[in-house]
Every structure is written in C-alpha cells, then in structure tokens.
Amino acid sequence: MPNGDNWQGDVLRDLRGTPPPQRAQSDGAAHGHHPAQEQQPPPQEQRQPPQEQPQPRTGARVPGPDTPASSPAAAAPPARTRRPARSPDSRPVVDSALSGTARRPRQGEPAAARVSRAIRRIVSSSAAREVAEITRTAERIQQPVTTGRQIAVTSIRGGAGKTTVAALLGTAYAHYRQDPVLLVEADPALGSLPLRLGAETLRWTTADLADIVEPQMSLLDVTGYLVQLPDNAWLLPGSQGRIGAMLDTAAYERVMVALRRYFGVTVVDCETLPAEVARVALSAAQARVLAAPATLDGITSTYAVLQWMQGLPRHMIAGTVVALTSTTSRPGIDVEDAAEKLRSTGATVHVLPHDRHLAAGGALRTELLARPTRLAATKLAAEVFQLSQKRR
C-alpha cells in the first residue's frame, strides 16, 4: 500500500509548483513535519476567479480573527483560484420521475417499543446513567485537533451498509463538533451518499475539484464548490449520478491533500475493496471503518480481510473498527458471538442494531432513528475519532 505521508508531501509540492525538498527536509518530514507547514511560495499575480463559480450558501463558518492558529479552519493566504476548464450543470439527486415513488419515512422502531422504553426509564434509575454516558461520549468527539482527521469507510462488497455508516459518522461529527466537517464520496459508481444525506442537487464532483483546488484558497472559496449540509457540514459528491463516472487515485490524492486543513474531520465513503482508490484512502486515513453485514457470509469475508490486515503494519488493524450492521430484526447468526470472533484479530467491533428507518433507504433523518441506533452510532463515532487521534 502507498505510504500516506509520502504521497501527501509529493502532491502538496505539485499543487504549489515547488521543487522537491532536499534530503534534510525529507528527514524532517519523516519525524513528524506536516506538508502544510512548508514554506509558502512567493506571492504571484492575482488570478481571476471562475466566472461561473457557485456562491456558497449563507451560514458558512469562515475563519476570523478569533480562530486559533492550530485550528484546521485557520485563515489561509489570499486565494489564487484557477479558472475551471468547464462549469458543470446542476443535476437533481433523485430524478423527478422517481421522486413520487418514495413513501413517508418510518420511525426506526415500533411505537410499542418506544413507549415501553420510556416507561422503563421513568421507573428506573437508568436515565441518569444514560445521560452521563452520552455526555462522556460527546466529550470524546469534541476533542480539538491540530490537523484534520481523515476517516475512511469501506466494505468487502456492496449492500454492507457502508454508505449508511459513513452518513451516520458524518452526521454525528457535524452535530457535536464546532469546526467544519466534510463528507467525501470516493465511490463514483452511482454512490448514494448524497441521497443518504438529503442533498437535492449536485454540481461539482471530486474529479472536477481536482482540476481547480489550490492550497492558497480560503475556506469560503472551497465551500463554494461543495454542497452545504446542516450543522456546518459539507459534501463533495463523487459523481452526478451518471454511469461511467471515474475517479483516479491522482485526483483523489490531490483533493484530499488540499482540503485537509479546512476541516476538523473528513469522512470518506470509499469504493468497496480491493478498488485502488479505496486502498489509497485506507492507507492515508488516520482511522478506518469496515462495514460488514451481520450475516454468515458477511462475517466470514470480513474475518478473512482482518486476518490479511494482521500481516500489515500494526497501526492498520489497530486503527480499524468493524461496524457490524444487523440487516434484519432477527439476524441468522449470534451477533455478539460473531463480534467476539472478529475482535480476536485485534480490530475493534461495534454493533449497529436493526433500524427500520435505515433499512428503508432514502434521506437519513436522525429524529426518526431508534434510540438504540442513535446511541450505538454516537459510540461508534467516538471510538473511531479516538483512534484517529493516535495516528498522525
């Protein structure tokens, strides 16, 4: 697998147009020097912004004089944006001919289960313990970062809940954190992340932004090409819903290096393994999530991948969390026994219970999630973020 630090430094130098560093500089990078700390090139003539660049929506948090210097969203030098080779047209996420087929979203659990849980919380002392646990979990997610954390989500095959897990993680980080959060769709083959996040239209994609982005851009410039989501979150789609859309590793690397300093946390919805972009994303991320369905074939293939990861550098499997998702209300396996078997490889395992709202597909609405699902997703987000803090 490619080394994340090496390719990030190479791509950043390519973005800036600077020559490769001397050997002494390379040795400094090997001891923790981040590419973003390299000397800025001399100021050049101001370029004209793209004529058809979309304006960011109101409400974006732009770094100001009170923004800490260590924040990923710290103010950047004056932007020198390129003129895009083309300006893509906006396209709806859901075709108008299909939008009327969706039914009304369902609650994540039946009404009887919700009433029963509410009664138990009233007559017992579990409510106080639950509040204390949620507070501790939120504090873990809210820890400050000095450089943006990248979290890659992938799976062994389609239908494993990969995109749903990515949407849950991004939503949790955007809700609890104060700095901007980015969700990147690195699965251009008709990925469903924009649909899951409730986006209505798409315009600029990851491949488009790779031809435009420059390190000198400000956060305001960058967000003009992104889809704004609630709670100061942003989405970079992988395609516009067209078959045949492509995303190569060079475009992915260029975008991820350039955008890293603007966002405290970036969640990447990758292709299924062993796609090349997914392998690059996993090697460069500070933490990885492997989505697996709670089925016999799902845990069998996941167990095989975890055994393979045991032969890689230790930080790969130590920074990997398996999200075991129950696809039905009554799985055909003992989920807890399966989770213990997967933990024996050295990976962390979290179980996401079956949720009728998630199973129905469509836009994710957190208020409709079952309470056990919300708690499990928040714990998963906290665990993954903690692991990302251990890897620079």
GROMACS .gro file of C-alpha atoms in nm:
model
  392
    1MET     CA    1   0.000   0.000   0.000
    2PRO     CA    2   0.122   0.356  -0.059
    3ASN     CA    3   0.251   0.550   0.235
    4GLY     CA    4   0.012   0.832   0.328
    5ASP     CA    5   0.279   1.079   0.442
    6ASN     CA    6   0.489   1.034   0.126
    7TRP     CA    7   0.216   1.090  -0.129
    8GLN     CA    8   0.067   1.379   0.066
    9GLY     CA    9   0.401   1.563   0.058
   10ASP     CA   10   0.452   1.490  -0.313
   11VAL     CA   11   0.105   1.604  -0.413
   12LEU     CA   12   0.124   1.919  -0.199
   13ARG     CA   13   0.453   2.016  -0.365
   14ASP     CA   14   0.293   1.953  -0.703
   15LEU     CA   15  -0.001   2.175  -0.608
   16ARG     CA   16   0.230   2.457  -0.510
   17GLY     CA   17   0.464   2.412  -0.806
   18THR     CA   18   0.772   2.390  -0.580
   19PRO     CA   19   1.073   2.165  -0.648
   20PRO     CA   20   1.125   1.851  -0.438
   21PRO     CA   21   1.285   1.922  -0.099
   22GLN     CA   22   1.646   1.849  -0.013
   23ARG     CA   23   1.729   1.533   0.178
   24ALA     CA   24   1.743   1.722   0.508
   25GLN     CA   25   1.389   1.842   0.451
   26SER     CA   26   1.274   1.486   0.379
   27ASP     CA   27   1.431   1.372   0.704
   28GLY     CA   28   1.233   1.641   0.885
   29ALA     CA   29   0.911   1.517   0.731
   30ALA     CA   30   0.984   1.166   0.849
   31HIS     CA   31   0.996   1.299   1.207
   32GLY     CA   32   0.651   1.449   1.212
   33HIS     CA   33   0.681   1.756   0.986
   34HIS     CA   34   0.344   1.810   0.815
   35PRO     CA   35   0.332   1.916   0.448
   36ALA     CA   36   0.108   2.211   0.539
   37GLN     CA   37   0.398   2.362   0.738
   38GLU     CA   38   0.624   2.400   0.434
   39GLN     CA   39   0.728   2.748   0.324
   40GLN     CA   40   0.469   2.923   0.109
   41PRO     CA   41   0.578   3.021  -0.245
   42PRO     CA   42   0.628   3.392  -0.329
   43PRO     CA   43   0.306   3.578  -0.398
   44GLN     CA   44   0.208   3.579  -0.762
   45GLU     CA   45  -0.021   3.787  -0.975
   46GLN     CA   46  -0.385   3.760  -0.860
   47ARG     CA   47  -0.582   3.530  -1.089
   48GLN     CA   48  -0.937   3.596  -1.184
   49PRO     CA   49  -1.193   3.369  -1.009
   50PRO     CA   50  -1.404   3.136  -1.224
   51GLN     CA   51  -1.684   3.326  -1.392
   52GLU     CA   52  -1.944   3.063  -1.313
   53GLN     CA   53  -1.819   2.963  -0.968
   54PRO     CA   54  -2.122   2.892  -0.747
   55GLN     CA   55  -2.166   3.113  -0.443
   56PRO     CA   56  -2.163   2.935  -0.105
   57ARG     CA   57  -2.483   2.937   0.090
   58THR     CA   58  -2.521   3.166   0.385
   59GLY     CA   59  -2.429   3.038   0.727
   60ALA     CA   60  -2.082   2.903   0.643
   61ARG     CA   61  -1.838   2.950   0.926
   62VAL     CA   62  -1.539   3.134   0.783
   63PRO     CA   63  -1.222   3.162   0.992
   64GLY     CA   64  -1.195   3.503   1.154
   65PRO     CA   65  -0.952   3.685   1.381
   66ASP     CA   66  -1.057   3.471   1.678
   67THR     CA   67  -0.987   3.140   1.504
   68PRO     CA   68  -0.698   2.958   1.680
   69ALA     CA   69  -0.387   2.920   1.468
   70SER     CA   70  -0.391   2.544   1.533
   71SER     CA   71  -0.745   2.504   1.402
   72PRO     CA   72  -0.781   2.315   1.068
   73ALA     CA   73  -1.003   2.605   0.956
   74ALA     CA   74  -0.737   2.870   1.027
   75ALA     CA   75  -0.723   3.162   0.785
   76ALA     CA   76  -0.531   3.094   0.464
   77PRO     CA   77  -0.335   3.335   0.243
   78PRO     CA   78  -0.532   3.522  -0.025
   79ALA     CA   79  -0.685   3.275  -0.267
   80ARG     CA   80  -0.550   3.232  -0.618
   81THR     CA   81  -0.821   3.026  -0.776
   82ARG     CA   82  -0.795   2.869  -1.116
   83ARG     CA   83  -1.037   2.912  -1.396
   84PRO     CA   84  -1.220   2.578  -1.427
   85ALA     CA   85  -1.194   2.409  -1.763
   86ARG     CA   86  -1.570   2.360  -1.756
   87SER     CA   87  -1.860   2.454  -1.536
   88PRO     CA   88  -2.090   2.153  -1.486
   89ASP     CA   89  -2.463   2.194  -1.470
   90SER     CA   90  -2.658   2.114  -1.154
   91ARG     CA   91  -2.842   1.783  -1.157
   92PRO     CA   92  -3.108   1.657  -0.914
   93VAL     CA   93  -3.007   1.377  -0.679
   94VAL     CA   94  -3.339   1.199  -0.742
   95ASP     CA   95  -3.494   1.211  -1.087
   96SER     CA   96  -3.832   1.383  -1.091
   97ALA     CA   97  -3.986   1.070  -1.245
   98LEU     CA   98  -3.884   0.870  -0.936
   99SER     CA   99  -3.932   1.122  -0.657
  100GLY     CA  100  -4.300   1.036  -0.620
  101THR     CA  101  -4.232   0.667  -0.556
  102ALA     CA  102  -4.088   0.722  -0.208
  103ARG     CA  103  -4.313   0.652   0.086
  104ARG     CA  104  -4.330   0.850   0.405
  105PRO     CA  105  -4.021   0.781   0.625
  106ARG     CA  106  -4.079   0.537   0.909
  107GLN     CA  107  -3.974   0.555   1.269
  108GLY     CA  108  -3.674   0.340   1.346
  109GLU     CA  109  -3.866   0.123   1.593
  110PRO     CA  110  -4.235   0.047   1.653
  111ALA     CA  111  -4.443   0.272   1.879
  112ALA     CA  112  -4.487  -0.006   2.136
  113ALA     CA  113  -4.111  -0.039   2.177
  114ARG     CA  114  -4.071   0.336   2.221
  115VAL     CA  115  -4.344   0.354   2.486
  116SER     CA  116  -4.203   0.056   2.672
  117ARG     CA  117  -3.857   0.208   2.681
  118ALA     CA  118  -3.992   0.542   2.804
  119ILE     CA  119  -4.177   0.372   3.091
  120ARG     CA  120  -3.867   0.176   3.194
  121ARG     CA  121  -3.661   0.494   3.202
  122ILE     CA  122  -3.920   0.666   3.424
  123VAL     CA  123  -3.945   0.390   3.685
  124SER     CA  124  -3.575   0.308   3.697
  125SER     CA  125  -3.252   0.498   3.753
  126SER     CA  126  -3.118   0.423   3.405
  127ALA     CA  127  -3.199   0.770   3.272
  128ALA     CA  128  -2.926   0.940   3.479
  129ARG     CA  129  -2.668   0.679   3.380
  130GLU     CA  130  -2.764   0.716   3.016
  131VAL     CA  131  -2.726   1.094   3.028
  132ALA     CA  132  -2.385   1.061   3.193
  133GLU     CA  133  -2.272   0.813   2.929
  134ILE     CA  134  -2.390   1.035   2.644
  135THR     CA  135  -2.203   1.329   2.799
  136ARG     CA  136  -1.879   1.130   2.817
  137THR     CA  137  -1.922   1.016   2.458
  138ALA     CA  138  -1.984   1.372   2.337
  139GLU     CA  139  -1.670   1.494   2.516
  140ARG     CA  140  -1.463   1.235   2.330
  141ILE     CA  141  -1.598   1.351   1.994
  142GLN     CA  142  -1.543   1.719   2.078
  143GLN     CA  143  -1.170   1.690   2.144
  144PRO     CA  144  -0.973   1.956   1.950
  145VAL     CA  145  -0.742   1.862   1.664
  146THR     CA  146  -0.432   2.033   1.530
  147THR     CA  147  -0.456   1.877   1.184
  148GLY     CA  148  -0.765   1.746   1.009
  149ARG     CA  149  -0.855   1.384   1.077
  150GLN     CA  150  -0.944   1.163   0.780
  151ILE     CA  151  -1.167   0.861   0.840
  152ALA     CA  152  -1.220   0.612   0.557
  153VAL     CA  153  -1.527   0.388   0.543
  154THR     CA  154  -1.531   0.085   0.314
  155SER     CA  155  -1.664  -0.271   0.287
  156ILE     CA  156  -1.590  -0.602   0.121
  157ARG     CA  157  -1.895  -0.594  -0.105
  158GLY     CA  158  -2.199  -0.384  -0.184
  159GLY     CA  159  -2.504  -0.387   0.040
  160ALA     CA  160  -2.299  -0.400   0.360
  161GLY     CA  161  -2.420  -0.063   0.489
  162LYS     CA  162  -2.100   0.125   0.403
  163THR     CA  163  -2.267   0.447   0.290
  164THR     CA  164  -2.514   0.438   0.578
  165VAL     CA  165  -2.228   0.410   0.827
  166ALA     CA  166  -2.045   0.699   0.659
  167ALA     CA  167  -2.358   0.915   0.677
  168LEU     CA  168  -2.410   0.828   1.046
  169LEU     CA  169  -2.050   0.917   1.130
  170GLY     CA  170  -2.055   1.245   0.940
  171THR     CA  171  -2.386   1.345   1.097
  172ALA     CA  172  -2.255   1.270   1.447
  173TYR     CA  173  -1.936   1.472   1.399
  174ALA     CA  174  -2.125   1.765   1.249
  175HIS     CA  175  -2.368   1.764   1.542
  176TYR     CA  176  -2.110   1.754   1.822
  177ARG     CA  177  -1.812   1.941   1.678
  178GLN     CA  178  -1.773   2.315   1.624
  179ASP     CA  179  -1.526   2.303   1.333
  180PRO     CA  180  -1.639   2.228   0.975
  181VAL     CA  181  -1.692   1.863   0.882
  182LEU     CA  182  -1.650   1.727   0.528
  183LEU     CA  183  -1.804   1.414   0.377
  184VAL     CA  184  -1.634   1.294   0.059
  185GLU     CA  185  -1.786   1.041  -0.178
  186ALA     CA  186  -1.494   0.845  -0.324
  187ASP     CA  187  -1.732   0.594  -0.479
  188PRO     CA  188  -1.830   0.744  -0.816
  189ALA     CA  189  -2.007   0.431  -0.940
  190LEU     CA  190  -2.359   0.558  -0.865
  191GLY     CA  191  -2.283   0.615  -0.498
  192SER     CA  192  -2.578   0.700  -0.275
  193LEU     CA  193  -2.414   0.925  -0.015
  194PRO     CA  194  -2.583   1.247  -0.143
  195LEU     CA  195  -2.921   1.074  -0.122
  196ARG     CA  196  -2.850   0.948   0.230
  197LEU     CA  197  -2.751   1.299   0.342
  198GLY     CA  198  -3.060   1.464   0.196
  199ALA     CA  199  -2.885   1.664  -0.079
  200GLU     CA  200  -3.122   1.788  -0.350
  201THR     CA  201  -2.888   1.885  -0.634
  202LEU     CA  202  -2.528   1.811  -0.732
  203ARG     CA  203  -2.284   2.010  -0.940
  204TRP     CA  204  -1.912   1.988  -0.869
  205THR     CA  205  -1.760   1.645  -0.807
  206THR     CA  206  -1.431   1.520  -0.665
  207ALA     CA  207  -1.280   1.489  -1.013
  208ASP     CA  208  -1.395   1.843  -1.101
  209LEU     CA  209  -1.246   1.993  -0.787
  210ALA     CA  210  -0.912   1.820  -0.850
  211ASP     CA  211  -0.866   2.048  -1.153
  212ILE     CA  212  -0.945   2.365  -0.956
  213VAL     CA  213  -0.834   2.339  -0.595
  214GLU     CA  214  -0.521   2.519  -0.479
  215PRO     CA  215  -0.365   2.540  -0.131
  216GLN     CA  216  -0.400   2.920  -0.131
  217MET     CA  217  -0.781   2.905  -0.142
  218SER     CA  218  -0.975   3.025   0.158
  219LEU     CA  219  -1.249   2.822   0.325
  220LEU     CA  220  -1.505   3.049   0.161
  221ASP     CA  221  -1.361   2.972  -0.184
  222VAL     CA  222  -1.361   2.598  -0.120
  223THR     CA  223  -1.715   2.575   0.016
  224GLY     CA  224  -1.842   2.748  -0.298
  225TYR     CA  225  -1.782   2.417  -0.477
  226LEU     CA  226  -1.938   2.197  -0.207
  227VAL     CA  227  -2.292   2.103  -0.106
  228GLN     CA  228  -2.385   2.254   0.230
  229LEU     CA  229  -2.549   2.026   0.486
  230PRO     CA  230  -2.694   2.100   0.831
  231ASP     CA  231  -2.470   2.166   1.134
  232ASN     CA  232  -2.178   2.315   0.942
  233ALA     CA  233  -2.117   2.001   0.738
  234TRP     CA  234  -2.027   1.989   0.369
  235LEU     CA  235  -2.049   1.724   0.097
  236LEU     CA  236  -1.822   1.661  -0.201
  237PRO     CA  237  -2.002   1.415  -0.434
  238GLY     CA  238  -1.820   1.151  -0.636
  239SER     CA  239  -2.043   1.176  -0.942
  240GLN     CA  240  -2.363   1.331  -1.069
  241GLY     CA  241  -2.548   1.001  -1.082
  242ARG     CA  242  -2.413   0.911  -1.426
  243ILE     CA  243  -2.295   0.562  -1.514
  244GLY     CA  244  -1.931   0.553  -1.613
  245ALA     CA  245  -1.805   0.830  -1.384
  246MET     CA  246  -1.441   0.774  -1.294
  247LEU     CA  247  -1.219   0.881  -1.007
  248ASP     CA  248  -0.849   0.800  -1.026
  249THR     CA  249  -0.605   0.796  -0.738
  250ALA     CA  250  -0.424   1.110  -0.857
  251ALA     CA  251  -0.744   1.319  -0.845
  252TYR     CA  252  -0.839   1.176  -0.505
  253GLU     CA  253  -0.495   1.242  -0.357
  254ARG     CA  254  -0.486   1.597  -0.492
  255VAL     CA  255  -0.824   1.687  -0.343
  256MET     CA  256  -0.768   1.524  -0.005
  257VAL     CA  257  -0.430   1.690   0.049
  258ALA     CA  258  -0.563   2.032  -0.048
  259LEU     CA  259  -0.881   2.013   0.162
  260ARG     CA  260  -0.743   1.855   0.476
  261ARG     CA  261  -0.654   2.179   0.655
  262TYR     CA  262  -1.002   2.331   0.615
  263PHE     CA  263  -1.198   2.064   0.804
  264GLY     CA  264  -1.158   1.917   1.151
  265VAL     CA  265  -1.290   1.577   1.041
  266THR     CA  266  -1.329   1.432   0.692
  267VAL     CA  267  -1.533   1.114   0.644
  268VAL     CA  268  -1.463   0.934   0.315
  269ASP     CA  269  -1.720   0.694   0.168
  270CYS     CA  270  -1.485   0.469  -0.033
  271GLU     CA  271  -1.540   0.212  -0.302
  272THR     CA  272  -1.560  -0.149  -0.195
  273LEU     CA  273  -1.229  -0.331  -0.156
  274PRO     CA  274  -0.999  -0.405  -0.332
  275ALA     CA  275  -1.053  -0.096  -0.554
  276GLU     CA  276  -0.736   0.114  -0.589
  277VAL     CA  277  -0.886   0.440  -0.462
  278ALA     CA  278  -1.017   0.258  -0.155
  279ARG     CA  279  -0.672   0.113  -0.085
  280VAL     CA  280  -0.513   0.458  -0.110
  281ALA     CA  281  -0.783   0.610   0.114
  282LEU     CA  282  -0.739   0.341   0.377
  283SER     CA  283  -0.360   0.377   0.386
  284ALA     CA  284  -0.372   0.757   0.415
  285ALA     CA  285  -0.655   0.781   0.671
  286GLN     CA  286  -0.590   0.811   1.043
  287ALA     CA  287  -0.873   0.564   1.115
  288ARG     CA  288  -1.069   0.311   0.911
  289VAL     CA  289  -1.419   0.167   0.937
  290LEU     CA  290  -1.503  -0.165   0.775
  291ALA     CA  291  -1.880  -0.206   0.734
  292ALA     CA  292  -1.999  -0.567   0.748
  293PRO     CA  293  -2.350  -0.715   0.746
  294ALA     CA  294  -2.445  -0.938   1.039
  295THR     CA  295  -2.475  -1.245   0.818
  296LEU     CA  296  -2.270  -1.563   0.795
  297ASP     CA  297  -2.114  -1.471   0.462
  298GLY     CA  298  -2.061  -1.113   0.581
  299ILE     CA  299  -1.860  -1.204   0.890
  300THR     CA  300  -1.674  -1.479   0.701
  301SER     CA  301  -1.540  -1.238   0.438
  302THR     CA  302  -1.471  -0.969   0.699
  303TYR     CA  303  -1.279  -1.213   0.916
  304ALA     CA  304  -1.064  -1.308   0.615
  305VAL     CA  305  -0.982  -0.943   0.546
  306LEU     CA  306  -0.891  -0.879   0.910
  307GLN     CA  307  -0.658  -1.180   0.904
  308TRP     CA  308  -0.493  -1.034   0.594
  309MET     CA  309  -0.456  -0.698   0.768
  310GLN     CA  310  -0.269  -0.870   1.052
  311GLY     CA  311   0.023  -0.903   0.809
  312LEU     CA  312   0.034  -0.526   0.750
  313PRO     CA  313   0.194  -0.266   0.980
  314ARG     CA  314   0.037  -0.282   1.325
  315HIS     CA  315  -0.131   0.058   1.304
  316MET     CA  316  -0.352  -0.060   1.016
  317ILE     CA  317  -0.558  -0.312   1.213
  318ALA     CA  318  -0.521  -0.120   1.542
  319GLY     CA  319  -0.686   0.179   1.372
  320THR     CA  320  -0.966  -0.025   1.216
  321VAL     CA  321  -1.320  -0.051   1.353
  322VAL     CA  322  -1.570  -0.304   1.221
  323ALA     CA  323  -1.927  -0.174   1.208
  324LEU     CA  324  -2.138  -0.489   1.224
  325THR     CA  325  -2.483  -0.393   1.097
  326SER     CA  326  -2.796  -0.601   1.152
  327THR     CA  327  -2.984  -0.612   0.823
  328THR     CA  328  -3.297  -0.767   0.974
  329SER     CA  329  -3.468  -0.761   1.312
  330ARG     CA  330  -3.374  -1.128   1.363
  331PRO     CA  331  -3.027  -1.198   1.218
  332GLY     CA  332  -2.939  -1.554   1.119
  333ILE     CA  333  -2.629  -1.552   1.342
  334ASP     CA  334  -2.544  -1.481   1.704
  335VAL     CA  335  -2.428  -1.122   1.659
  336GLU     CA  336  -2.240  -1.096   1.990
  337ASP     CA  337  -2.051  -1.422   1.930
  338ALA     CA  338  -1.964  -1.304   1.581
  339ALA     CA  339  -1.838  -0.972   1.718
  340GLU     CA  340  -1.612  -1.151   1.967
  341LYS     CA  341  -1.466  -1.364   1.689
  342LEU     CA  342  -1.384  -1.055   1.486
  343ARG     CA  343  -1.231  -0.882   1.790
  344SER     CA  344  -0.986  -1.172   1.825
  345THR     CA  345  -0.798  -1.034   1.521
  346GLY     CA  346  -0.711  -0.712   1.707
  347ALA     CA  347  -0.978  -0.492   1.546
  348THR     CA  348  -1.244  -0.301   1.738
  349VAL     CA  349  -1.603  -0.409   1.669
  350HIS     CA  350  -1.924  -0.210   1.718
  351VAL     CA  351  -2.271  -0.350   1.656
  352LEU     CA  352  -2.535  -0.131   1.494
  353PRO     CA  353  -2.883  -0.270   1.570
  354HIS     CA  354  -3.152  -0.313   1.307
  355ASP     CA  355  -3.339   0.010   1.241
  356ARG     CA  356  -3.648   0.032   1.023
  357HIS     CA  357  -3.569   0.389   0.920
  358LEU     CA  358  -3.221   0.300   0.797
  359ALA     CA  359  -3.340  -0.018   0.629
  360ALA     CA  360  -3.590   0.176   0.418
  361GLY     CA  361  -3.314   0.379   0.249
  362GLY     CA  362  -3.362   0.741   0.149
  363ALA     CA  363  -3.252   1.050   0.337
  364LEU     CA  364  -3.122   0.998   0.690
  365ARG     CA  365  -3.333   1.178   0.949
  366THR     CA  366  -3.180   1.147   1.293
  367GLU     CA  367  -3.506   1.226   1.474
  368LEU     CA  368  -3.657   0.909   1.324
  369LEU     CA  369  -3.375   0.678   1.431
  370ALA     CA  370  -3.444   0.433   1.709
  371ARG     CA  371  -3.281   0.539   2.034
  372PRO     CA  372  -3.051   0.232   2.046
  373THR     CA  373  -2.934   0.319   1.694
  374ARG     CA  374  -2.852   0.677   1.790
  375LEU     CA  375  -2.659   0.567   2.096
  376ALA     CA  376  -2.469   0.298   1.904
  377ALA     CA  377  -2.383   0.536   1.617
  378THR     CA  378  -2.257   0.802   1.860
  379LYS     CA  379  -2.037   0.548   2.042
  380LEU     CA  380  -1.902   0.429   1.708
  381ALA     CA  381  -1.818   0.788   1.607
  382ALA     CA  382  -1.640   0.849   1.939
  383GLU     CA  383  -1.437   0.527   1.913
  384VAL     CA  384  -1.329   0.598   1.556
  385PHE     CA  385  -1.235   0.957   1.637
  386GLN     CA  386  -1.028   0.845   1.936
  387LEU     CA  387  -0.837   0.604   1.715
  388SER     CA  388  -0.775   0.878   1.457
  389GLN     CA  389  -0.614   1.092   1.727
  390LYS     CA  390  -0.349   0.826   1.785
  391ARG     CA  391  -0.222   0.836   1.427
  392ARG     CA  392  -0.054   1.149   1.286
   0.00000   0.00000   0.00000
